[in-house]
């Protein structure tokens, strides 16, 4: 019987080639979009879940007490002694590992010099986390002068030779023995590295007891069955117990939430990347649902043709259940064909989707569970798509059908119109979302950064750059390569250092916990970056040797501190007395979508990780970079010239929003395409059901333009209903999305106008073919039976 169902189903598909083609293309497109999203979601949900100890792994986070504004800050870097205290005094803690994020180092072996990016970790890192060893043991880092390489990095250095026990020279100043090789980290982990070295030399004696310097990520593995809430209460006041001036506590954040749930507001976890996962899951379901709606519309559009078939089957004894099975079989067959095409489409567009999401994904076709899930997916999609047509067509009364009395009735509201309205509502919401996202991106990109990004080059302070800085600076300027050079504590686009505990004048005691962004410079700060100096002067060690105790501030700091005449006033940082020498205009160092934090810029000759120089704008950039490379090679010969443009680094701040915009645009286009197929199906249905009416109107003198307007008007009405429904939904969702940005646009009514016009134009273009076809048809053929 099943064989017979499939045979009849195949004949019907072949008989109605055009409708079958549209059905299959619509389902295949929807299934392709859903499969891609489901693959991405699976990758996101699996982040750091492959570790054997995943359920007992936690990260130490800090939570401040409320400051004067009532804010509570959270951050995930901690001080070095926390790890020692947790391991020694709390039996619930099985293992602890500190991680210093990631560091570029130069590796020398024989005649090879290769840069690698890796992590400084405690020895227990390898036993806590599941990175399989190819060579060596989990105790490979017990020796502070040992190193563990990834498989790919080992091959880059040693080729096909066995790297075990070989000696590498790192940063041209230390020898390390290769004690192990691990498999390359998978893409679904936050730990991406070329090598691992012991963190012990980095911590040293100065950091081992320094509770105020939060520079490390600390991970703990708890004993199975530990009550985490009870442990959090025990360790909360650990830092304040050791240093009463530090008004913040620690808590543990589980590994299951590291990737997707690490956004905190006022000390409380409020989400994170999980919101994007939910959004895309919703889009996947909607795309699949819209594709199924197309199938329903296109199938029921042929209801009159299939009606006589149903009537004959019932007369010769077929029951309703048998007919339902027949139509569901057709649906599953079409879905199976669409599924095969969808897999081919997935392979074709996967590289683009990876670029779109910024995630490398791999579909393992050898996994039997994948095929089991695929078959279930096809079966469920087929049942969903075929359910309405099956129950609808099987309900026809054979007497009416065979007497020719059966005909579909034109209704103001019917399931097909409702489903098309649903389709276009979703499409218009996605159009609104795309417009809002791109307007927000453009709005933030046009924000004044507070400095001149053009021709600004950054280079990490590596090797001998620190000790040769003055000579290197002079050569860059004297050669005409650069017009200004400055060494800073970090890149100008990176907000990586914050601190509290500052005192000034008649400060309100509640401001003691006020959080400041901290920045350090060796001088020429204003000149190099092009900051606007509002008051005072720049830090300059050549003119003012005492500037090691000087500090500059931004406008936000001046405002919150309430200083009317700041130049010459002092700020206390612990026992250090700092003199305010300048005030600069606010500049963006963190997210361009957020408010600018109060900032203090310290004069410091030694706290420097980044060198920045401004190219001469009157010379070709390529020639200047070539000269700069030669100068850097002169003073830092062992290291490569690792420059990057500041404007490009700044552009990376918009990466997530741009990615969201591209995803919204891509899937809105996909939704529109699928929706247009559904509209085409409904147009075919209406042209079929009103063929005699159109023929009579044409005989009575109606023109082609009038007939096209008659048919098109109904569809425009459906789309306008969709616009009315979609506008408040789109406004609500996008207004909620914009709440994450302090610096944001206001949603204009023109967005809904443009979205509605786009939807109307698309619908008119889609149905115009069917309308023209019906209007141009020979009326004799449609009314000759009358």
XYZ file of C-alpha atoms in Angstrom:
786
model
C 0.000 0.000 0.000
C 2.820 2.372 0.897
C 4.482 1.585 -2.430
C 1.234 2.502 -4.177
C 1.065 5.793 -2.246
C 4.553 6.741 -3.416
C 3.804 5.704 -7.010
C 0.695 7.913 -7.144
C 2.545 10.724 -5.400
C 5.342 10.603 -7.973
C 2.825 10.672 -10.854
C 1.115 13.737 -9.381
C 4.451 15.486 -8.964
C 5.370 14.787 -12.561
C 1.932 15.821 -13.828
C 2.068 19.238 -12.093
C 5.692 20.102 -12.843
C 5.477 23.866 -12.276
C 3.713 23.661 -8.915
C 5.939 20.769 -7.861
C 9.033 22.793 -8.778
C 7.850 25.814 -6.780
C 6.957 23.590 -3.817
C 10.340 21.886 -3.824
C 12.323 25.111 -4.282
C 10.406 26.836 -1.480
C 10.850 23.955 0.947
C 14.513 23.428 -0.027
C 15.285 27.123 0.524
C 13.557 27.177 3.890
C 15.169 23.922 5.002
C 18.608 25.169 3.898
C 18.241 28.323 5.994
C 17.014 26.337 8.989
C 19.832 23.746 8.722
C 22.488 26.472 8.587
C 21.076 28.181 11.663
C 20.663 24.908 13.564
C 24.311 24.065 12.774
C 25.465 27.445 14.076
C 23.289 27.122 17.204
C 24.677 23.661 17.912
C 28.206 25.087 17.673
C 27.345 27.936 20.062
C 25.690 25.632 22.610
C 28.685 23.274 22.579
C 31.254 25.958 23.519
C 33.643 24.526 26.144
C 31.197 21.696 26.810
C 33.619 19.052 25.537
C 35.790 19.266 28.668
C 35.516 16.143 30.798
C 35.161 18.276 33.941
C 32.811 20.845 32.350
C 30.109 20.482 35.018
C 32.596 21.316 37.785
C 34.548 24.098 36.078
C 34.046 27.721 37.161
C 35.623 31.097 36.525
C 36.322 33.643 39.249
C 34.539 36.958 38.676
C 34.677 40.178 40.691
C 31.653 42.166 41.800
C 32.090 45.678 43.209
C 29.987 47.251 45.915
C 27.643 50.053 44.878
C 29.381 53.296 43.974
C 28.046 56.839 44.400
C 25.831 56.455 41.329
C 24.385 53.170 42.592
C 26.186 51.102 39.948
C 27.695 47.665 40.553
C 30.528 46.612 38.246
C 31.566 43.074 37.344
C 34.744 41.905 35.642
C 36.397 38.564 35.006
C 40.065 39.312 35.729
C 41.385 38.703 39.214
C 44.528 39.078 41.296
C 47.197 36.375 41.507
C 46.883 35.368 45.199
C 43.194 34.423 44.841
C 44.171 31.129 43.221
C 46.555 30.205 46.045
C 43.995 31.055 48.724
C 41.220 29.065 47.048
C 43.400 25.985 46.701
C 44.857 26.048 50.203
C 41.885 27.056 52.362
C 38.776 25.664 50.665
C 38.438 21.866 50.469
C 35.574 22.262 47.952
C 38.193 23.354 45.404
C 39.928 20.440 43.684
C 42.197 22.380 41.317
C 42.958 25.977 40.290
C 44.549 27.428 37.177
C 45.360 31.040 36.372
C 45.526 32.132 32.739
C 47.187 35.237 31.329
C 45.545 36.125 28.009
C 47.121 35.762 25.090
C 50.685 36.827 24.418
C 52.659 37.086 21.164
C 56.169 35.680 21.482
C 59.025 35.139 19.072
C 60.250 31.531 18.752
C 63.748 30.808 17.476
C 64.881 27.345 16.417
C 68.031 26.962 14.347
C 67.497 29.379 11.424
C 63.749 29.773 11.956
C 62.027 32.734 13.647
C 58.271 32.376 14.068
C 55.740 34.459 16.010
C 53.262 32.502 18.113
C 50.248 33.517 20.172
C 49.758 31.604 23.403
C 48.792 31.467 27.053
C 50.648 31.594 30.352
C 48.913 29.042 32.593
C 49.295 27.208 35.871
C 50.451 23.565 35.537
C 47.008 22.248 36.545
C 45.464 23.790 33.426
C 46.177 20.646 31.378
C 44.482 18.346 33.893
C 41.461 20.632 34.373
C 40.723 21.176 30.684
C 40.426 18.460 28.039
C 43.035 19.296 25.432
C 44.306 15.833 24.372
C 48.057 15.275 24.592
C 49.804 13.782 21.575
C 53.201 13.779 23.266
C 54.060 14.327 26.910
C 51.926 14.201 30.029
C 49.452 16.407 31.893
C 52.342 17.412 34.205
C 54.308 18.872 31.286
C 54.282 22.420 32.704
C 55.500 21.581 36.201
C 58.908 22.829 35.094
C 58.694 26.654 34.668
C 61.080 26.398 31.729
C 58.921 23.900 29.813
C 56.557 24.618 26.954
C 53.651 22.754 25.335
C 52.939 23.324 21.642
C 49.870 22.649 19.534
C 50.189 20.109 16.742
C 50.041 22.696 13.955
C 52.485 25.100 15.616
C 54.941 22.280 16.298
C 54.916 21.395 12.598
C 55.527 25.029 11.666
C 58.676 25.047 13.793
C 60.032 21.495 13.544
C 58.424 20.155 10.389
C 58.179 16.372 10.520
C 60.786 16.059 13.308
C 59.770 14.904 16.781
C 59.696 18.103 18.903
C 59.928 16.332 22.290
C 62.746 17.665 24.511
C 63.978 20.059 21.843
C 65.067 23.523 23.006
C 63.351 26.691 21.791
C 64.599 30.193 22.379
C 61.707 32.531 23.172
C 61.800 36.324 22.744
C 65.538 36.065 22.180
C 66.114 35.924 25.946
C 65.177 32.501 27.315
C 65.413 28.797 26.502
C 62.409 26.483 26.912
C 62.221 22.714 26.542
C 59.332 21.243 24.582
C 57.637 18.990 27.144
C 54.502 18.100 25.187
C 52.311 18.526 22.141
C 48.502 18.878 22.277
C 45.901 18.647 19.559
C 44.842 21.989 18.086
C 42.062 23.574 20.142
C 38.643 23.119 18.501
C 36.780 26.173 17.239
C 34.147 25.893 19.982
C 36.372 26.935 22.866
C 37.457 30.295 24.240
C 41.001 28.944 24.687
C 42.723 29.539 21.356
C 46.509 29.197 21.486
C 49.652 28.082 19.672
C 51.529 27.252 22.862
C 51.250 27.019 26.659
C 53.947 28.091 29.129
C 54.051 28.146 32.904
C 52.624 31.275 34.511
C 54.959 31.003 37.517
C 57.744 33.266 36.132
C 55.159 35.881 35.093
C 53.546 35.985 38.550
C 56.867 36.105 40.347
C 57.204 37.362 43.899
C 55.802 40.849 43.228
C 52.383 39.627 42.090
C 52.089 36.591 44.359
C 50.769 38.731 47.233
C 49.351 41.671 45.279
C 45.584 41.652 45.881
C 44.916 44.953 44.086
C 46.234 44.098 40.594
C 43.575 42.185 38.660
C 45.487 40.851 35.668
C 44.655 37.142 35.454
C 41.735 34.889 34.641
C 41.307 32.354 37.437
C 39.567 29.020 36.840
C 38.629 26.472 39.490
C 37.552 22.857 39.371
C 35.230 22.019 42.252
C 34.757 18.699 43.953
C 31.696 16.826 42.589
C 28.531 17.676 44.505
C 29.794 21.028 45.822
C 27.118 23.540 46.836
C 28.262 26.489 44.723
C 25.950 29.030 46.371
C 27.308 28.139 49.802
C 30.891 28.387 48.530
C 30.158 31.796 46.946
C 29.087 33.101 50.371
C 32.312 31.820 51.929
C 34.665 33.400 49.384
C 32.751 36.657 48.767
C 34.744 38.791 51.217
C 38.161 37.219 50.589
C 39.726 40.276 48.917
C 38.461 42.844 51.431
C 39.760 40.653 54.293
C 43.285 40.949 52.907
C 43.011 44.600 51.802
C 40.204 46.665 53.420
C 40.681 49.365 50.769
C 39.438 47.007 48.048
C 35.666 47.217 48.132
C 34.681 44.296 45.955
C 34.079 40.572 46.291
C 34.385 37.461 44.136
C 31.960 34.824 42.916
C 32.059 31.749 40.669
C 30.618 31.667 37.159
C 29.950 28.167 35.694
C 31.540 26.972 32.444
C 28.092 26.303 30.976
C 27.511 30.071 30.944
C 30.916 31.402 29.930
C 30.143 31.785 26.258
C 26.439 32.560 26.185
C 25.577 34.149 29.539
C 28.407 36.484 30.557
C 26.773 39.903 30.298
C 26.164 41.503 33.678
C 24.246 44.637 34.610
C 24.547 45.987 38.152
C 26.093 42.729 39.304
C 23.389 40.468 37.889
C 23.717 38.168 34.871
C 21.243 39.398 32.253
C 22.186 37.339 29.218
C 24.758 37.735 26.492
C 25.272 35.761 23.296
C 22.332 33.525 24.256
C 20.060 36.332 23.032
C 21.507 36.009 19.525
C 21.087 32.230 19.715
C 17.418 32.609 20.645
C 16.913 35.204 17.916
C 18.373 33.000 15.196
C 16.506 29.946 16.470
C 13.300 31.945 16.181
C 14.253 33.015 12.652
C 14.984 29.376 11.705
C 11.583 28.255 12.952
C 9.865 31.130 11.133
C 11.689 30.421 7.868
C 10.734 26.765 8.045
C 7.159 27.643 8.955
C 6.908 30.092 6.044
C 8.221 27.426 3.656
C 5.555 25.041 4.969
C 2.906 27.724 4.512
C 3.948 27.966 0.860
C 3.380 24.265 0.444
C -0.085 24.581 1.979
C -1.021 27.499 -0.264
C 0.271 25.919 -3.458
C -1.397 22.601 -2.694
C -4.775 24.057 -1.798
C -4.539 26.289 -4.883
C -5.058 23.105 -6.873
C -8.004 22.037 -4.727
C -10.555 21.977 -7.555
C -8.284 19.819 -9.716
C -7.715 17.364 -6.891
C -11.344 17.574 -5.712
C -12.665 15.190 -8.386
C -9.822 12.787 -7.614
C -10.855 12.753 -3.959
C -14.500 12.283 -4.920
C -13.768 9.280 -7.132
C -11.574 7.701 -4.464
C -14.272 8.058 -1.852
C -16.955 6.617 -4.177
C -14.911 3.473 -4.832
C -14.424 2.921 -1.117
C -11.440 4.942 0.043
C -11.818 6.237 3.588
C -10.758 9.665 4.749
C -7.777 8.212 6.622
C -6.535 6.565 3.442
C -6.763 9.859 1.549
C -4.977 11.689 4.357
C -2.166 9.112 4.170
C -1.948 9.637 0.403
C -1.553 13.416 0.693
C 0.908 13.117 3.589
C 2.938 10.679 1.496
C 3.088 13.244 -1.306
C 4.153 15.871 1.214
C 6.899 13.680 2.671
C 8.133 12.765 -0.822
C 8.347 16.422 -1.805
C 10.070 17.240 1.491
C 12.567 14.399 1.008
C 13.466 15.714 -2.448
C 13.693 19.229 -1.019
C 15.874 17.891 1.823
C 18.402 16.450 -0.642
C 18.506 19.749 -2.516
C 18.763 21.620 0.807
C 21.889 19.640 1.775
C 23.472 20.548 -1.573
C 22.558 24.209 -0.980
C 24.026 24.058 2.534
C 27.368 22.872 1.170
C 27.245 25.572 -1.491
C 26.507 28.511 0.838
C 28.312 27.258 3.979
C 31.482 29.314 3.268
C 29.378 32.472 2.933
C 27.454 31.636 6.107
C 30.722 31.091 7.983
C 31.932 34.499 6.830
C 28.569 35.991 7.786
C 28.627 34.623 11.337
C 32.401 34.732 11.837
C 32.336 31.091 12.990
C 34.036 28.142 11.307
C 31.616 25.242 11.180
C 31.955 21.668 10.038
C 29.130 19.253 9.238
C 30.204 15.692 10.033
C 28.312 13.588 7.509
C 29.761 10.381 8.971
C 27.893 10.920 12.229
C 24.895 8.499 12.319
C 23.065 10.797 14.743
C 23.233 13.544 12.113
C 21.413 11.368 9.589
C 18.902 10.248 12.219
C 18.201 13.885 13.070
C 18.020 14.701 9.333
C 15.420 12.006 8.694
C 13.384 13.192 11.673
C 13.699 16.761 10.402
C 12.415 15.795 6.928
C 9.585 13.703 8.380
C 8.424 16.452 10.758
C 8.697 19.112 8.044
C 6.727 16.921 5.652
C 3.996 16.290 8.222
C 3.849 19.990 9.113
C 3.717 21.110 5.477
C 1.200 18.477 4.403
C -1.103 18.455 7.406
C -3.454 21.251 6.353
C -3.774 20.188 2.665
C -4.312 16.562 3.690
C -7.133 17.300 6.119
C -8.604 20.013 3.898
C -8.686 18.009 0.634
C -9.849 14.815 2.326
C -12.877 16.681 3.692
C -14.461 17.207 0.240
C -17.927 15.627 -0.122
C -17.854 13.268 -3.141
C -21.503 13.926 -4.165
C -20.967 17.650 -4.562
C -17.647 17.201 -6.311
C -18.856 14.639 -8.868
C -22.026 16.664 -9.620
C -19.869 19.684 -10.301
C -21.386 21.553 -7.384
C -18.102 21.857 -5.515
C -16.296 25.146 -5.729
C -14.156 27.139 -3.403
C -15.779 30.184 -1.946
C -14.268 33.638 -1.918
C -14.024 34.699 1.703
C -12.902 37.919 3.331
C -10.852 35.878 5.785
C -9.705 32.352 5.047
C -6.734 30.217 6.146
C -4.727 30.909 3.005
C -5.030 34.678 3.317
C -4.239 34.453 7.003
C -1.072 32.458 6.288
C 0.097 34.889 3.600
C -0.453 37.791 5.997
C 1.634 35.880 8.535
C 4.394 35.381 5.979
C 4.595 39.029 5.019
C 4.320 40.165 8.617
C 7.486 38.219 9.411
C 9.201 39.536 6.273
C 8.315 43.163 7.059
C 9.485 42.802 10.674
C 12.850 41.578 9.356
C 12.994 44.493 6.882
C 12.341 46.916 9.759
C 15.037 45.197 11.836
C 17.566 45.452 9.006
C 16.920 49.173 8.486
C 17.106 49.945 12.218
C 20.349 47.988 12.674
C 22.076 49.722 9.767
C 20.843 53.151 10.895
C 22.215 52.441 14.392
C 25.567 51.349 12.955
C 25.803 54.479 10.773
C 24.777 56.662 13.711
C 27.479 55.263 15.971
C 30.129 55.275 13.228
C 29.540 58.984 12.697
C 30.199 59.717 16.384
C 33.242 61.869 17.063
C 36.002 59.598 18.369
C 37.854 62.473 20.023
C 41.087 61.860 18.093
C 42.278 61.698 14.474
C 42.363 58.082 13.296
C 43.783 58.642 9.807
C 47.481 57.798 9.272
C 47.784 56.524 12.858
C 49.827 53.315 13.213
C 50.172 51.070 16.278
C 52.922 48.550 16.955
C 53.360 46.343 20.037
C 56.360 47.042 22.263
C 58.364 43.879 21.630
C 61.981 42.840 22.027
C 64.346 45.787 22.303
C 61.863 48.510 21.318
C 61.545 49.619 24.959
C 65.218 50.335 25.554
C 65.747 51.752 22.040
C 62.596 53.853 22.033
C 64.186 57.314 21.974
C 66.529 56.423 19.111
C 63.729 54.718 17.190
C 61.451 57.714 17.740
C 64.083 60.168 16.528
C 64.758 58.142 13.361
C 61.029 57.916 12.539
C 60.658 61.692 12.847
C 64.002 62.730 11.295
C 63.436 60.479 8.274
C 60.093 62.138 7.636
C 58.251 58.862 8.169
C 56.328 60.110 11.194
C 55.377 63.512 12.563
C 54.829 62.312 16.159
C 55.514 59.167 18.221
C 54.184 58.073 21.612
C 54.485 55.007 23.784
C 51.366 54.042 25.748
C 50.218 51.446 28.248
C 47.823 49.900 25.724
C 46.338 50.558 22.272
C 44.036 53.562 22.104
C 41.139 51.337 20.972
C 41.404 48.976 23.961
C 39.777 49.680 27.324
C 41.793 47.148 29.321
C 42.713 48.841 32.596
C 40.341 50.176 35.237
C 40.754 51.083 38.889
C 39.157 52.572 41.995
C 40.401 54.035 45.285
C 41.310 57.563 44.119
C 40.966 60.577 46.457
C 40.851 64.287 45.675
C 40.062 67.592 47.368
C 36.643 67.671 49.019
C 35.649 64.343 47.490
C 32.366 62.801 48.534
C 33.338 59.585 50.440
C 30.836 57.698 48.288
C 33.093 58.362 45.269
C 35.883 56.213 46.725
C 34.626 53.233 44.712
C 34.195 55.236 41.512
C 35.675 53.309 38.595
C 38.187 55.099 36.330
C 39.685 53.975 33.042
C 43.469 54.117 33.433
C 45.891 54.939 30.648
C 49.646 55.497 30.677
C 51.915 57.443 28.311
C 55.577 58.370 27.968
C 54.700 61.727 26.382
C 53.584 63.381 23.114
C 50.175 61.906 23.839
C 48.089 64.830 22.547
C 50.327 65.535 19.552
C 50.441 61.935 18.338
C 46.756 61.081 18.644
C 45.361 64.500 17.810
C 43.412 64.931 21.060
C 41.874 68.291 21.824
C 43.507 69.845 24.887
C 40.862 71.732 26.890
C 43.090 72.959 29.703
C 46.706 72.655 30.833
C 49.351 70.756 28.927
C 50.445 67.350 27.662
C 52.744 65.048 29.633
C 56.351 65.715 28.617
C 59.282 64.045 30.410
C 61.833 66.060 28.425
C 60.561 69.424 29.710
C 59.192 68.172 33.017
C 61.258 65.290 34.467
C 58.835 65.084 37.407
C 55.934 64.039 35.153
C 56.110 60.524 36.576
C 53.743 62.007 39.185
C 51.644 63.896 36.608
C 48.162 62.949 35.475
C 45.734 64.137 32.800
C 41.989 63.581 32.836
C 39.129 63.579 30.361
C 35.948 65.658 30.493
C 33.959 62.819 32.041
C 36.435 62.595 34.945
C 36.393 66.377 35.406
C 32.606 66.353 35.565
C 32.276 63.514 38.049
C 35.061 64.861 40.274
C 33.472 68.328 40.323
C 36.740 70.239 40.005
C 36.245 73.846 38.824
C 39.934 74.714 38.371
C 41.654 71.317 38.070
C 45.158 72.299 36.852
C 47.647 71.981 39.711
C 45.284 70.133 42.026
C 46.264 66.736 43.386
C 44.810 63.248 43.322
C 45.829 60.520 45.759
C 46.212 56.964 44.555
C 47.059 55.045 47.693
C 50.127 56.810 49.004
C 51.044 58.262 45.596
C 50.401 61.972 45.090
C 49.508 62.880 41.501
C 49.344 66.414 40.081
C 46.735 67.277 37.436
C 48.535 68.901 34.487
C 45.932 68.728 31.712
C 42.343 68.055 30.648
C 41.555 66.511 27.268
C 38.323 66.160 25.353
C 36.535 62.832 25.846
C 37.651 60.172 23.383
C 36.216 56.727 22.657
C 38.337 53.901 23.967
C 35.611 51.349 24.739
C 32.359 50.674 22.911
C 31.228 53.564 20.665
C 27.634 52.707 21.641
C 28.203 53.338 25.354
C 28.877 56.386 27.484
C 32.512 57.419 27.940
C 33.928 56.500 31.355
C 35.965 58.873 33.530
C 39.631 58.477 32.572
C 42.987 59.267 34.136
C 46.104 59.376 31.936
C 49.320 58.829 33.926
C 52.827 59.833 33.047
C 54.833 56.593 33.080
C 58.039 55.707 31.266
C 57.823 51.991 31.948
C 54.110 51.075 31.794
C 53.986 50.668 28.015
C 52.803 47.903 25.713
C 52.018 49.858 22.565
C 53.950 52.261 20.357
C 51.915 54.647 18.188
C 53.184 56.944 15.456
C 51.459 59.269 13.021
C 52.546 59.061 9.388
C 53.300 62.192 7.402
C 50.056 62.771 5.462
C 51.982 64.332 2.556
C 53.921 61.161 1.745
C 52.626 57.920 0.186
C 51.575 55.468 2.890
C 53.336 52.517 1.249
C 56.657 54.383 1.108
C 56.329 55.515 4.736
C 55.564 51.978 5.914
C 58.594 50.659 4.028
C 60.808 53.230 5.752
C 59.218 52.473 9.134
C 59.855 48.754 8.687
C 63.540 49.398 8.009
C 63.822 51.540 11.139
C 62.073 48.969 13.322
C 64.347 46.238 11.931
C 67.337 48.389 12.811
C 66.397 48.717 16.482
C 64.454 45.473 16.916
C 66.055 43.056 14.415
C 64.794 39.799 15.910
C 61.116 40.672 15.575
C 58.842 41.209 12.572
C 57.259 44.575 11.828
C 53.795 44.024 13.436
C 51.933 47.201 12.582
C 48.219 47.854 12.168
C 46.164 50.925 11.357
C 44.190 52.436 14.222
C 41.201 53.189 11.991
C 40.987 49.491 11.088
C 41.200 48.479 14.746
C 38.468 51.013 15.539
C 36.285 49.555 12.787
C 36.427 46.191 14.584
C 34.291 47.713 17.347
C 31.321 47.603 14.981
C 31.909 43.999 13.959
C 29.150 42.441 16.056
C 26.514 44.983 15.033
C 27.539 44.736 11.374
C 27.335 40.954 11.577
C 23.874 41.194 13.126
C 22.840 43.564 10.337
C 24.132 41.221 7.635
C 22.359 38.265 9.219
C 19.103 40.229 9.458
C 19.459 41.381 5.829
C 20.276 37.885 4.538
C 17.393 36.176 6.273
C 14.956 38.989 5.490
C 15.809 38.475 1.807
C 15.355 34.730 2.236
C 12.020 35.252 3.981
C 10.849 37.623 1.255
C 11.793 35.132 -1.475
C 9.924 32.329 0.240
C 6.969 34.620 0.974
C 6.822 35.659 -2.664
C 6.548 32.008 -3.632
C 3.596 31.762 -1.271
C 2.066 34.881 -2.793
C 2.584 33.416 -6.237
C 0.731 30.303 -5.089
C -2.164 32.336 -3.751
C -2.268 34.330 -7.014
C -2.497 31.074 -8.937
C -5.287 29.902 -6.665
C -7.289 33.118 -7.032
C -6.767 33.246 -10.795
C -8.046 29.673 -10.991
C -11.072 30.238 -8.741
C -12.083 33.479 -10.518
C -11.353 32.377 -14.091
C -15.023 32.428 -15.176
C -15.606 35.797 -13.498
C -12.615 37.264 -15.320
C -13.793 35.784 -18.613
C -17.282 37.287 -18.228
C -15.853 40.690 -17.245
C -13.599 40.631 -20.296
C -16.490 39.731 -22.631
C -18.486 42.613 -21.144
C -15.692 45.038 -22.000
C -13.287 45.074 -19.077
C -9.756 45.990 -20.144
C -6.558 44.159 -19.259
C -5.445 46.989 -16.961
C -8.753 46.916 -15.075
C -8.575 43.131 -14.648
C -4.977 43.277 -13.423
C -5.958 45.964 -10.943
C -8.869 43.798 -9.801
C -6.600 40.854 -9.034
C -3.701 42.877 -7.668
C -5.887 44.904 -5.311
C -6.620 41.875 -3.121
C -2.942 41.115 -2.651
C -2.025 44.720 -1.883
C -4.746 44.680 0.779
C -3.193 41.568 2.351
C 0.249 43.197 2.390
C -1.139 46.406 3.900
C -2.710 44.343 6.668
C 0.721 42.781 7.203
C 2.291 46.249 7.430
C -0.224 47.328 10.079
C 0.525 44.200 12.132
C 4.294 44.231 11.574
C 4.879 47.906 12.468
C 4.176 47.674 16.234
C 5.873 44.265 16.463
C 8.978 45.548 14.677
C 9.031 48.714 16.804
C 8.793 46.697 20.041
C 11.569 44.267 19.147
C 13.980 46.875 17.803
C 13.295 49.342 20.610
C 14.179 46.551 23.040
C 17.349 45.801 21.038
C 18.380 49.457 21.123
C 18.169 49.559 24.923
C 21.581 47.834 25.024
C 23.139 51.019 23.570
C 23.455 54.222 25.577
C 24.245 56.097 22.379
C 21.384 55.164 20.042
C 18.958 56.355 17.391
C 15.258 57.035 17.776
C 13.110 54.853 15.545
C 11.527 57.109 12.935
C 8.092 56.569 11.355
C 9.789 56.715 7.934
C 11.309 53.276 8.636
C 7.823 51.748 8.688
C 6.839 53.731 5.593
C 9.846 52.476 3.600
C 9.354 48.906 4.824
C 5.668 48.978 3.863
C 6.371 50.462 0.426
C 9.053 47.836 -0.207
C 6.635 45.058 0.735
C 3.858 46.469 -1.499
C 6.192 46.837 -4.495
C 7.539 43.318 -4.014
C 4.011 41.873 -3.775
C 2.806 43.708 -6.890
C 5.809 42.527 -8.896
C 5.253 38.959 -7.650
C 1.559 38.691 -8.558
C 1.746 40.732 -11.759
C 2.652 37.664 -13.829
C -0.367 35.675 -12.680
C -2.612 38.732 -12.955
C -1.443 39.468 -16.493
C -1.753 35.815 -17.456
C -5.367 35.673 -16.205
C -6.277 39.020 -17.776
C -4.805 38.075 -21.184
C -6.351 34.590 -21.279
C -8.974 33.792 -23.923
C -12.353 34.266 -22.142
C -14.036 31.674 -24.396
C -12.005 28.873 -22.772
C -13.103 29.826 -19.250
C -16.827 30.337 -19.932
C -17.571 27.907 -22.767
C -19.081 25.339 -20.348
C -21.694 27.908 -19.411
